[in-house]
Coordinates of C-alpha atoms in Angstrom, one line a residue:
X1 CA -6.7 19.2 -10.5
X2 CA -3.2 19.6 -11.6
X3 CA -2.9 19.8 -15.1
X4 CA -2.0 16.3 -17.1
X5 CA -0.6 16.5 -20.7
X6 CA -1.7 15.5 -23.8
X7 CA -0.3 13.1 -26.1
X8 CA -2.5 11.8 -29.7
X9 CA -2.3 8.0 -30.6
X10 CA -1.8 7.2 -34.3
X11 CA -1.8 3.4 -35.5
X12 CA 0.3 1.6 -34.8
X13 CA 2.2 4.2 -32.8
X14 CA 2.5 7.3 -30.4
X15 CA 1.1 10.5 -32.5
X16 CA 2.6 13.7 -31.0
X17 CA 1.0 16.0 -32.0
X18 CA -1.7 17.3 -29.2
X19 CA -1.4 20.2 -26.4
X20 CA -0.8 19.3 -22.6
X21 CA -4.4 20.1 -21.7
X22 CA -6.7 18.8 -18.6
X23 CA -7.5 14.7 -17.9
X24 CA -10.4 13.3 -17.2
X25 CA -11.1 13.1 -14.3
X26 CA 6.0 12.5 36.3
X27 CA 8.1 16.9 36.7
X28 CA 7.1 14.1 35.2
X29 CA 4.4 14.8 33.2
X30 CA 3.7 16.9 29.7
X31 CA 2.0 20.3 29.8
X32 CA -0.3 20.4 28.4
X33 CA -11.4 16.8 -4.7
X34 CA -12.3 15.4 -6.8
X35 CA -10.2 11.9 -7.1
X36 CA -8.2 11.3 -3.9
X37 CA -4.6 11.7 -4.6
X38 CA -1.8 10.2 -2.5
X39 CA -1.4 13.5 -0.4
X40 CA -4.1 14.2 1.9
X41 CA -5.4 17.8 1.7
X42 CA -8.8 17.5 4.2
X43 CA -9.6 14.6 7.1
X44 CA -11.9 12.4 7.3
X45 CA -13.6 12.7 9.9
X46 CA -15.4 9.7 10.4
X47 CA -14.2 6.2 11.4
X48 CA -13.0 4.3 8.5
X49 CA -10.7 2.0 7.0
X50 CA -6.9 2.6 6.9
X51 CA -6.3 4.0 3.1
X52 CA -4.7 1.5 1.1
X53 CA -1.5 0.5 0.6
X54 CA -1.3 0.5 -3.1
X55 CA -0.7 3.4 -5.1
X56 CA -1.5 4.0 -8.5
X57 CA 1.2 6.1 -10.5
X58 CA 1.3 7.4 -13.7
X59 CA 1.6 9.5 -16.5
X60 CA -0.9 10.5 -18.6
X61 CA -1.4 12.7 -21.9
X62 CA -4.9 12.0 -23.9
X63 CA -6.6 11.0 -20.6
X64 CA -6.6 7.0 -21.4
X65 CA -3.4 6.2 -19.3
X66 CA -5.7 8.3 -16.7
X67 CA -8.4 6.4 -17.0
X68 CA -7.0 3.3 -16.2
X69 CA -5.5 4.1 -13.4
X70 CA -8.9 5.7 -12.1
X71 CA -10.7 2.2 -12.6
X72 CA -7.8 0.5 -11.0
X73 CA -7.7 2.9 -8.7
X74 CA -11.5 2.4 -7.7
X75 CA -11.3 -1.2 -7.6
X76 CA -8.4 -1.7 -5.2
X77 CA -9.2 1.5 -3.3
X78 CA -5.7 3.1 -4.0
X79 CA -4.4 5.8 -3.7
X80 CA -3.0 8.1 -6.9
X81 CA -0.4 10.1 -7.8
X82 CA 0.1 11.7 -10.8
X83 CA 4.0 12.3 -12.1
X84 CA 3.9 15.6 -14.0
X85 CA 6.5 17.1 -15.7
X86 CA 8.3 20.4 -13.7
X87 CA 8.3 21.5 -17.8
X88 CA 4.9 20.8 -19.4
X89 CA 5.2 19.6 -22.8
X90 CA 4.2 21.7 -25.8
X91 CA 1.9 21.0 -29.0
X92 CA 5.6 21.4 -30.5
X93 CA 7.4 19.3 -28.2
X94 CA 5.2 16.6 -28.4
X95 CA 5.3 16.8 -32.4
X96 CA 5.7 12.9 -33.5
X97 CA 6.9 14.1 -37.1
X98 CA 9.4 16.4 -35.9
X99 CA 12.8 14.4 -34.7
X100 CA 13.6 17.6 -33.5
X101 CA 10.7 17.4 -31.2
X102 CA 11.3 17.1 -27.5
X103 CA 9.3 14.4 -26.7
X104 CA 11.4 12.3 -29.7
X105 CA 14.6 13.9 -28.5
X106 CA 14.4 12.6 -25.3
X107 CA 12.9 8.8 -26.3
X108 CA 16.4 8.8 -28.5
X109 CA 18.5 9.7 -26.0
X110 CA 18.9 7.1 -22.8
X111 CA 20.1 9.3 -20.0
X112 CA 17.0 11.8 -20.6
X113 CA 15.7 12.5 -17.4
X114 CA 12.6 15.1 -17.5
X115 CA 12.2 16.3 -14.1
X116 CA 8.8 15.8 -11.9
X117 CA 7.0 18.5 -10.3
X118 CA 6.5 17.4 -6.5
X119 CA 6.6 14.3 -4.9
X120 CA 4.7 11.5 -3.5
X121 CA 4.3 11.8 0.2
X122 CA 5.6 8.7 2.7
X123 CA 6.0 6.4 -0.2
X124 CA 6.9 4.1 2.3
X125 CA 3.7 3.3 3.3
X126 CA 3.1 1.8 -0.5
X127 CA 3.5 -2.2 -0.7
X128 CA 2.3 -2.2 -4.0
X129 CA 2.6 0.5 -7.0
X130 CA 0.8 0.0 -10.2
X131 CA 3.0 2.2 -12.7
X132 CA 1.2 3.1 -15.8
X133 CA 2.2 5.1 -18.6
X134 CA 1.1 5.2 -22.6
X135 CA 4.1 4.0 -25.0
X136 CA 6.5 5.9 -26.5
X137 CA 8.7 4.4 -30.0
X138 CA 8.2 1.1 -28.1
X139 CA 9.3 2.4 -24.7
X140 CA 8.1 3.9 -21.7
X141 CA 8.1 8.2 -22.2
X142 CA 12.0 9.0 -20.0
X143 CA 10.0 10.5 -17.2
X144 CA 9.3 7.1 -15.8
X145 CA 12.4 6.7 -15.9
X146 CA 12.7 9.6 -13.4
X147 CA 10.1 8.2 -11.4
X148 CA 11.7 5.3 -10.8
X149 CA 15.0 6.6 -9.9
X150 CA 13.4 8.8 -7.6
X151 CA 12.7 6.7 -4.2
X152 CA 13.8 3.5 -2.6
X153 CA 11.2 0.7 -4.1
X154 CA 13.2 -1.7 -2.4
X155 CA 10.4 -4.4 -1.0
X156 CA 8.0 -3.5 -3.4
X157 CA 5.7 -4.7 -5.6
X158 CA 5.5 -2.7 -8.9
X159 CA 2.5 -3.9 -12.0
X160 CA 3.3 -2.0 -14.3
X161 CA 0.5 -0.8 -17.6
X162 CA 1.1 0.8 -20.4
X163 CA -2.0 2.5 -22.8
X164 CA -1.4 2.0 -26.9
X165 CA -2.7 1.1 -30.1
X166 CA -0.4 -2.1 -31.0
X167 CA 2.4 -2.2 -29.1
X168 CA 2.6 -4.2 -26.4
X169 CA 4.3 -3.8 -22.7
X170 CA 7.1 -5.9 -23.1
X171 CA 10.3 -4.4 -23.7
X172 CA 9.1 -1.1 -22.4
X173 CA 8.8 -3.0 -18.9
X174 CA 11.7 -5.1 -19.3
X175 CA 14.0 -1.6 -19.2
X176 CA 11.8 -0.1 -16.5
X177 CA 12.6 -3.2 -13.9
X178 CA 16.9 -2.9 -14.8
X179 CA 16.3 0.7 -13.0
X180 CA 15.2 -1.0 -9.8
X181 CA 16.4 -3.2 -6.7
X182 CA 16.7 -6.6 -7.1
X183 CA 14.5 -6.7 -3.9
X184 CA 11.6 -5.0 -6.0
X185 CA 8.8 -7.3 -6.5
X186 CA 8.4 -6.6 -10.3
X187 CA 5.2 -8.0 -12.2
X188 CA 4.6 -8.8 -15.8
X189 CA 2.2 -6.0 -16.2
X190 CA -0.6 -5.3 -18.8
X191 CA -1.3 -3.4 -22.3
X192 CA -4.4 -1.7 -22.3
X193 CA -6.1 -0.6 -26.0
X194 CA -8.1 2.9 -25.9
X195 CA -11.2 0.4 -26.7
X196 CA -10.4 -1.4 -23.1
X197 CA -13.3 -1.1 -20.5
X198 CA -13.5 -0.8 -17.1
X199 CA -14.7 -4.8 -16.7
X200 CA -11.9 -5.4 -18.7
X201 CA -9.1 -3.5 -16.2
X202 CA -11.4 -5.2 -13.0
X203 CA -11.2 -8.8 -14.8
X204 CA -7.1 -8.2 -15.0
X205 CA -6.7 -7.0 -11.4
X206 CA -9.2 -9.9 -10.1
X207 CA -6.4 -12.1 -11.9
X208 CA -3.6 -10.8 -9.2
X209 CA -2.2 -12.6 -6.3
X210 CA -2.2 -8.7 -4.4
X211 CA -0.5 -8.9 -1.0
X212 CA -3.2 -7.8 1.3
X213 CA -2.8 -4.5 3.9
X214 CA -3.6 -5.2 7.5
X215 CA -7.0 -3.1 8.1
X216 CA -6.8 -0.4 10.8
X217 CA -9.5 1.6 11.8
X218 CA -9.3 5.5 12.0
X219 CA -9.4 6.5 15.7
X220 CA -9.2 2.6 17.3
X221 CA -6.4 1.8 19.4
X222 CA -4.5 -1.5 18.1
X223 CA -2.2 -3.1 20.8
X224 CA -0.8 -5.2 18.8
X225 CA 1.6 -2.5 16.9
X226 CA 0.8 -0.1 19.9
X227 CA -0.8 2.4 17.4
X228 CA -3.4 4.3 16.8
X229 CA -4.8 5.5 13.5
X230 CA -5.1 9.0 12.7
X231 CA -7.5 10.8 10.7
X232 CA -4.6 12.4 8.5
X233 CA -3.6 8.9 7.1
X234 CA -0.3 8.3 9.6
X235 CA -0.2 6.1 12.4
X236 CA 0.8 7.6 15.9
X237 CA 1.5 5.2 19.3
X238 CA -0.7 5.6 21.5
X239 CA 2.2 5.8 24.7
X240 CA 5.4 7.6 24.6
X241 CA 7.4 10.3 26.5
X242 CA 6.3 13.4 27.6
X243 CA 9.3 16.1 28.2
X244 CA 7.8 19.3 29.9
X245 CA 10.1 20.2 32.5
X246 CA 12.7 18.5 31.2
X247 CA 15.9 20.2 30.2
X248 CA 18.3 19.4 27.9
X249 CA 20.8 17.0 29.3
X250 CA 17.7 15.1 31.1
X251 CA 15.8 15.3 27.7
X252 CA 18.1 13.7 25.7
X253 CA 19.2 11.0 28.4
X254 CA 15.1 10.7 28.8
X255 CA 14.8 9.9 24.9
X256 CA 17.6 7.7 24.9
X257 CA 16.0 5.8 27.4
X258 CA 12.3 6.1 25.3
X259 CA 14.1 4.7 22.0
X260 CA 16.4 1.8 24.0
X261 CA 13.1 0.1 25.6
X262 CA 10.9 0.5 22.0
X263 CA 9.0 3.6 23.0
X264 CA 8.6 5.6 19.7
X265 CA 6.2 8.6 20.6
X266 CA 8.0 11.6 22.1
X267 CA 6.1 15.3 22.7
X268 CA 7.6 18.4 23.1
X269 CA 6.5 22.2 22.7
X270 CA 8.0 25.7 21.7
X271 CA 7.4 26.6 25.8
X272 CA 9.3 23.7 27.0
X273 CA 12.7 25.1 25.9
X274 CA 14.0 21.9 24.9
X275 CA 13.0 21.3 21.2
X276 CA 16.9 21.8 20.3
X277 CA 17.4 18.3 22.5
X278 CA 14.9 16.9 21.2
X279 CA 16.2 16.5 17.4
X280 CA 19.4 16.0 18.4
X281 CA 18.6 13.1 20.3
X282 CA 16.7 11.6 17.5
X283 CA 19.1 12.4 15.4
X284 CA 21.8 10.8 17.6
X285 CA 19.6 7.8 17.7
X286 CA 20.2 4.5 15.5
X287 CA 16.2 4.2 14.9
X288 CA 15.1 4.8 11.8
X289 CA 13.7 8.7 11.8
X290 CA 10.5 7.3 10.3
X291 CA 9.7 5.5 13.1
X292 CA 9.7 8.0 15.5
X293 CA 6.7 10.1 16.2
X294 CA 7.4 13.8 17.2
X295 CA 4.7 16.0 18.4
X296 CA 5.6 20.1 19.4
X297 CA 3.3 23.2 20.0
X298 CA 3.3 26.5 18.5
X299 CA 2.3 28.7 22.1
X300 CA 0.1 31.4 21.3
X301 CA 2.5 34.2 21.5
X302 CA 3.7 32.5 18.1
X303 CA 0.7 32.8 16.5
X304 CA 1.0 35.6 14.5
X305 CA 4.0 34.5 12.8
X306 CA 2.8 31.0 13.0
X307 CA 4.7 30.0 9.4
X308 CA 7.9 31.3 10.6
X309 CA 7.3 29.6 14.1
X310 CA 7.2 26.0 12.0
X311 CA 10.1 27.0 10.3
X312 CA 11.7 28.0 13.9
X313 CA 10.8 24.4 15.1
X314 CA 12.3 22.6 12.3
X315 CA 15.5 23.9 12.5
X316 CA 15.8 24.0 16.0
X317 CA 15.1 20.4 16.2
X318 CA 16.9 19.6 12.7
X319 CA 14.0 17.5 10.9
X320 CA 12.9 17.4 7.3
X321 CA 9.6 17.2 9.0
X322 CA 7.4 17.1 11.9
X323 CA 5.1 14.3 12.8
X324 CA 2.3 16.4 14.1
X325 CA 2.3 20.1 15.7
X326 CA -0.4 21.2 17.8
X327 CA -1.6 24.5 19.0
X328 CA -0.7 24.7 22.7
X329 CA -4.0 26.3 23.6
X330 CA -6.6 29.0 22.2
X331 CA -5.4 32.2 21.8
X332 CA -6.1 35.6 20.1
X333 CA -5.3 34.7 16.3
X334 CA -5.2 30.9 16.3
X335 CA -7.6 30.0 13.8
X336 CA -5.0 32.1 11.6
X337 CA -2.4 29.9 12.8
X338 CA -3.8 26.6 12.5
X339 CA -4.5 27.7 8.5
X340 CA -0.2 27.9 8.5
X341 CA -0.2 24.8 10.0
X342 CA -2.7 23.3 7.3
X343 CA -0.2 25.1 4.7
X344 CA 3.0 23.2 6.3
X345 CA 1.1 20.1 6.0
X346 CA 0.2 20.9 2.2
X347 CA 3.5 21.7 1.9
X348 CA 5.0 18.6 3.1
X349 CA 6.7 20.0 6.7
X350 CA 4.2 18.8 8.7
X351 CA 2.5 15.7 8.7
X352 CA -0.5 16.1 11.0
X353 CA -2.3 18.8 12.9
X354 CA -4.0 19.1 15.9
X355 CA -5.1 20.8 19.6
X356 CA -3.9 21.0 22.8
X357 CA -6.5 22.2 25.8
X358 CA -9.4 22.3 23.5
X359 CA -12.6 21.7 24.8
X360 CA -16.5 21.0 23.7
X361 CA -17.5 24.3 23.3
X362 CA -13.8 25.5 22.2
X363 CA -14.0 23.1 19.3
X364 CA -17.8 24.0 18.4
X365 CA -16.4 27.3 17.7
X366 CA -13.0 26.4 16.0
X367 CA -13.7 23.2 14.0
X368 CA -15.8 25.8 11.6
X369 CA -13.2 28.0 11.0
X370 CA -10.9 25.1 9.3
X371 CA -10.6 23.2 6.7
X372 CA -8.8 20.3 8.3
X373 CA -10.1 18.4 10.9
X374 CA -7.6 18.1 13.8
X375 CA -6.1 14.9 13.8
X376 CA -5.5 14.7 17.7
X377 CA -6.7 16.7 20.8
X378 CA -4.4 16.6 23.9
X379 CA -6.2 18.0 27.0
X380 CA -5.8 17.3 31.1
X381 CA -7.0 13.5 31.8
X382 CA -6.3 11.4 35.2
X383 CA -8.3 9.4 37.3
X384 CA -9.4 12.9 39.1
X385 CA -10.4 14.7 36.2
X386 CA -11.4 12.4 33.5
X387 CA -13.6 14.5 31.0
X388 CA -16.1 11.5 30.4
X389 CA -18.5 14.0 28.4
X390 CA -15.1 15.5 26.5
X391 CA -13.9 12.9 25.7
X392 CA -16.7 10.8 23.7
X393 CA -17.6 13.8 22.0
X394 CA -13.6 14.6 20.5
X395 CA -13.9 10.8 19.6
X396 CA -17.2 11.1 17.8
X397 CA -15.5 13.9 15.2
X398 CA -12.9 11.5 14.7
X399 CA -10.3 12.3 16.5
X400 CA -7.8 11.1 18.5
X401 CA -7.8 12.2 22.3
X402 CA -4.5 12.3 24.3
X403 CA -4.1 13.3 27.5
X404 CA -1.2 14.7 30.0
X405 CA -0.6 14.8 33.9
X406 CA -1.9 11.4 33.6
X407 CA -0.7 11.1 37.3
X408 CA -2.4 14.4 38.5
X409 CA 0.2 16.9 37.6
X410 CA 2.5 19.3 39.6
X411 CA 2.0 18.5 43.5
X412 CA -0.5 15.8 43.0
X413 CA 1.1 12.9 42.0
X414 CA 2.1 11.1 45.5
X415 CA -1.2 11.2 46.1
X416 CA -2.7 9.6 43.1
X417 CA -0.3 6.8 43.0
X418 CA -0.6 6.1 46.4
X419 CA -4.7 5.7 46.2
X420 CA -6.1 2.9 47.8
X421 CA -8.1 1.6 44.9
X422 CA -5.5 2.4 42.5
X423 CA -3.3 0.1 44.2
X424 CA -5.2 -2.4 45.4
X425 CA -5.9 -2.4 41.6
X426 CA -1.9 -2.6 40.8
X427 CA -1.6 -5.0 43.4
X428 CA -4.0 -7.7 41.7
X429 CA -2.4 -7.3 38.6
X430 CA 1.3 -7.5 39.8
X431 CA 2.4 -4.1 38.8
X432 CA 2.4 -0.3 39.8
X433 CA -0.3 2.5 40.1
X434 CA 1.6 3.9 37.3
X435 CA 1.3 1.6 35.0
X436 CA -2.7 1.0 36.5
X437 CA -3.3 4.4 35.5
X438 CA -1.8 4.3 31.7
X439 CA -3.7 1.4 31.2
X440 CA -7.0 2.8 32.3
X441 CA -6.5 5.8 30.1
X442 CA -5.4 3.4 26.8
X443 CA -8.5 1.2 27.2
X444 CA -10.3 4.6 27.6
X445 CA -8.9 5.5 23.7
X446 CA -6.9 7.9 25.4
X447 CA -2.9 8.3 24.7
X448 CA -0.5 8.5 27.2
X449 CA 2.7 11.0 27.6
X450 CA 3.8 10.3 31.1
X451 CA 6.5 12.1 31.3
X452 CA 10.0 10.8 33.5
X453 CA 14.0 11.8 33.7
X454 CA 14.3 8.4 35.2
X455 CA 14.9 5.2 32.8
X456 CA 13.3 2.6 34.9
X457 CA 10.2 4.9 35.0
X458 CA 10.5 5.4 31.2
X459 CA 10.3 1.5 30.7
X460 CA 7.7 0.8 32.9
X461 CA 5.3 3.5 31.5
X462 CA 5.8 1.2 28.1
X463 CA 5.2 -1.9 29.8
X464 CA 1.4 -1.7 29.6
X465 CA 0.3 -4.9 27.4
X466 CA 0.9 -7.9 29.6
X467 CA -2.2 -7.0 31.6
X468 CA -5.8 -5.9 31.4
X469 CA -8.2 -4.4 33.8
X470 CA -11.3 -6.0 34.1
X471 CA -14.6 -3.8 33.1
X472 CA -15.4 -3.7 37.7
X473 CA -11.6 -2.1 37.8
X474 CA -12.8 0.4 34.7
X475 CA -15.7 0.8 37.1
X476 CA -13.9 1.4 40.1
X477 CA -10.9 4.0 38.6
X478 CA -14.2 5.9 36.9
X479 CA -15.8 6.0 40.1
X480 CA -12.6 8.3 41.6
X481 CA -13.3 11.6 39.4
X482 CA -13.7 14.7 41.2
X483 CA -13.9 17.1 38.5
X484 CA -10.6 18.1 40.0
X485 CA -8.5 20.0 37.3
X486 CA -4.9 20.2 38.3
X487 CA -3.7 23.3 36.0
X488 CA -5.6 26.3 34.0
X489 CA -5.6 25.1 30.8

C-alpha cells in the first residue's frame, strides 16, 4: 500500500499535528492487494461481473476519511483511488498551531494547488465518484482542489463526504462543485463523525438514487455493444480489421474504411511493417481515440529489449497508449518479455496483455511464469481448423480467444468461401460465406480480424448481427474441420 498521511482531529476542528504515516487498510487476413484500487495490477481470471462504475476518491490522513470510503467502497463494489500528495506532508507541515505551517499556508491561500502523485487510470469509465476528504478550517484540504481540476467530470455524478468532529460539509462542498462543469451531476454529500459506523455509511448510501452500470460478464460476448469483456477491466469488440499484408497506403485507406462503417477494433504487429500507418490513421480519424481498440505484437526477435520495443511501438504509431500488445508467438526469452509488458501496463502504456499462437500445453508452461493472466489469446481458427479442445480450455482460464485466417489463410480462401455447406448456409440466410464464417466464429466466443484492402469487404465483415445461425448450421460448419492448419504458427 502506498503510503496515506496523517492528520489529528481536535474539537471542534482539524489538529495538525500528526506524521503522514500508513492507513488502515482476406491477403486478407491477420498473421497471426490488499483493497482493490482503481488500477488493476493482476487478472482475474474467472468469469465475473464487470467492476463497477463508481469510484471512490479520497484523501486521507488519521485513517477515518479511509475508512469510509472502504465501507462505501464495499457496499457499492467500487473501485478506489487514493489522491496522495507528490510531497508528503510532515509532522511540521501539518502543525495546526503553526500559521507558518504548510498545511495552514495552503488552506489560507486560494490558488494552492499541492500536486498528486499518479493518476487514476480511464476515469472515463466512472459514472459516479464519491469524493471524500476530512475538513480543513471549514474547507476541503487544496489538494481536492487539484483533484478536481485534474480530469473532465463532465457527465458525472460526484457525492461528495467529508470526515470531522463538528463541522459540517456544507460550504466545503459548495466551493468544491464551482471547480466543476455545469454538466457534473453534483450531490449534497454527507459528514461523517470519527464515532460513525459502517451501518451508519450503508444506511446513507441505501438512501441514494445511484444510476445503475449495465452488468457485463468477463469473457461473454454482448452483441448489443459488439464487445467483449476482458479480464483486464476494458472492453474490446469482438470484430474488427486485421492488417497483415497490408501496407501503408492500403492500411490507412483500409482503416478509414473500418472507422467510416462503425468498426472500432484494428490489429497490427511490429512484423507487419505498418504500425507507422496505423496511428496515423487513427490519428487522422474524427473518432474519439478512446473508442478505438488497437492491438500490436512484440515478434520475438524483440524480446530481449522488450521495454524499448513498447516504447518503439508507441512512437511509431504516435499513441499515449496501447490498447493491448501481444506476444506474436513463443520464443527464447518471452516470459522476460511479457514481465515488460506487465510493467508498461503498471505503468499506464499499455492497457492489456496477451498471446498470439499459444497453445494448451504452451500456456501450461507459461501462465506460471506470470503474474498477469493474459487478457486475450489470438491463435489460427476457421471452419478447417477449429481447435474445439483449445479453445474451451483458453476460455475456462478466463480468457478471451481471437482467432485469424478466419477464411483459411494464404492460398486457401477460394476454397473455403466457395464450400458447399458454407454457402448453402449463406444462401439461407441471405448473405455471404464471409459473413457465415464470422458469425460461426462470434457465436463460438471467438473474435474475428478478417483482414481486407477492399471497403465493401470491410463493411460486410461488420455486418454480422442481423442474422443468426441455427444450432443444425453450428452443427454442420463444426462438422467441416480437418485438423488442417494453414500456417506454422
Amino acid at each position: 500500500m502506498k503510503q496515506l498521511l496523517t492528520l489529528l482531529l481536535s474539537v471542534g476542528m482539524i489538529m495538525m499535528s500528526a506524521a503522514c504515516g500508513s492507513d488502515l487498510s482476406n491477403a486478407g487476413e491477420t498473421d497471426a492487494p490488499e483493497e482493490e484500487t482503481a488500477v488493476q495490477t493482476e487478472s482475474d481470471t474467472e468469469s465475473v461481473s464487470v467492476k463497477s462504475n463508481i469510484l471512490v476518491a479520497y484523501f486521507s490522513c488519521t485513517g477515518t476519511t479511509a475508512q469510509v470510503a472502504d465501507w462505501i467502497a464495499d457496499e457499492t463494489d467500487a473501485d478506489k483511488y487514493e489522491i496522495i500528495p507528490e510531497t508528503p506532508y510532515t509532522e511540521d507541515d501539518l502543525d495546526y498551531n503553526s500559521s507558518s505551517s504548510r498545511a495552514n499556508r495552503e488552506q489560507s491561500d486560494a490558488s494552492a494547488r499541492p500536486a498528486i502523485l499518479g493518476n487514476v487510470t480511464d476515469i472515463n469509465q466512472y459514472d459516479v465518484i464519491f469524493l471524500g476528504y476530512p475538513i480543513w478550517h471549514g474547507q476541503a484540504p487544496r489538494i481536492i482542489s487539484t483533484f478536481l481540476e485534474s480530469y473532465d467530470f463532465s457527465d458525472v455524478t460526484i457525492i461528495p463526504f467529508c470526515t470531522s468532529h463538528s463541522s459540517g460539509i456544507g460550504t466545503s462542498a459548495e466551493n468544491l462543485r464551482g471547480l466543476c462543469p455545469d454538466t457534473v451531476t453534483w450531490s449534497e454529500g454527507k459528514r461523517f463523525s470519527g464515532s460513525e459506523s459502517e451501518g451508519d455509511v450503508n444506511e446513507w448510501i441505501d438512501s441514494l438514487d445511484l444510476p445503475q452500470g449495465e452488468v457485463n460478464t468477463v469473457g461473454k460476448f454482448n452483441f448489443e455493444t459488439k464487445t467483449v469483456l476482458l479480464n483486464s477491466g476494458y472492453e474490446m469488440p469482438i470484430m474488427g480489421l486485421g492488417t497483415y499484408s497490408l501496407t501503408d497506403e492500403e492500411c490507412a485507406v483500409s482503416i478509414a474504411a473500418l472507422l467510416e462503417f462503425g468498426g472500432r477494433l484494428i490489429d497490427t504487429a511490429y512484423m507487419y511493417g505498418n504500425e507507422a500507418a496505423v496511428g496515423q490513421a487513427i490519428r487522422g480519424s474524427d473518432v474519439p481515440r478512446e473508442e478505438i481498440f488497437v492491438i500490436t505484437k512484440l515478434y520475438p526477435n524483440q524480446f530481449d529489449n522488450a521495454a524499448e520495443a513498447i516504447d518503439e511501438a508507441l512512437e511509431k504509431m504516435g499513441l499515449d497508449y496501447i490498447d493491448m500488445i501481444l506476444l506474436h508467438h513463443p520464443g527464447d526469452g518471452d516470459v522476460e518479455a511479457y514481465l515488460a509488458l506487465e510493467q508498461a501496463v503498471a505503468d499506464g502504456k499499455v492497457h492489456s496483455i496477451g498471446l498470439s499462437n499459444w497453445y494448451v500445453e504452451e500456456l501450461e508452461e507459461f501462465l506460471p511464469q506470470v503474474n498477469i493472466t493474459p487478457a486475450l489469446v489470438q491463435n489460427e481458427i476457421h471452419p478447417y481448423y477449429q481447435e474445439n479442445d483449445v479453445i474451451p480450455y483458453i476460455q475456462s482460464l478466463g480468457i478471451v480467444v481471437q482467432g485469424w485466417y478466419p477464411f483459411g489463410g494464404r492460398g486457401h480462401t477460394t476454397e473455403m468461401l466457395g464450400d458447399e455447406t458454407i454457402a448453402a448456409i449463406a444462401e439461407n440466410h441471405g448473405v455471404s460465406s464471409a459473413q457465415v464464417i464470422l458469425r460461426w466464429n462470434l457465436q463460438k466466443g471467438v473474435a474475428v480480424i478478417p483482414g481486407s484492402s477492399n471497403p465493401q469487404h470491410i463493411r460486410e465483415n461488420l455486418d454480422l448481427f442481423g442474422f443468426e445461425l441455427t444450432d443444425d448450421e453450428i452443427a454442420q460448419i463444426n462438422a467441416l474441420d480437418r485438423d488442417e492448419k494453414h500456417d506454422w504458427y
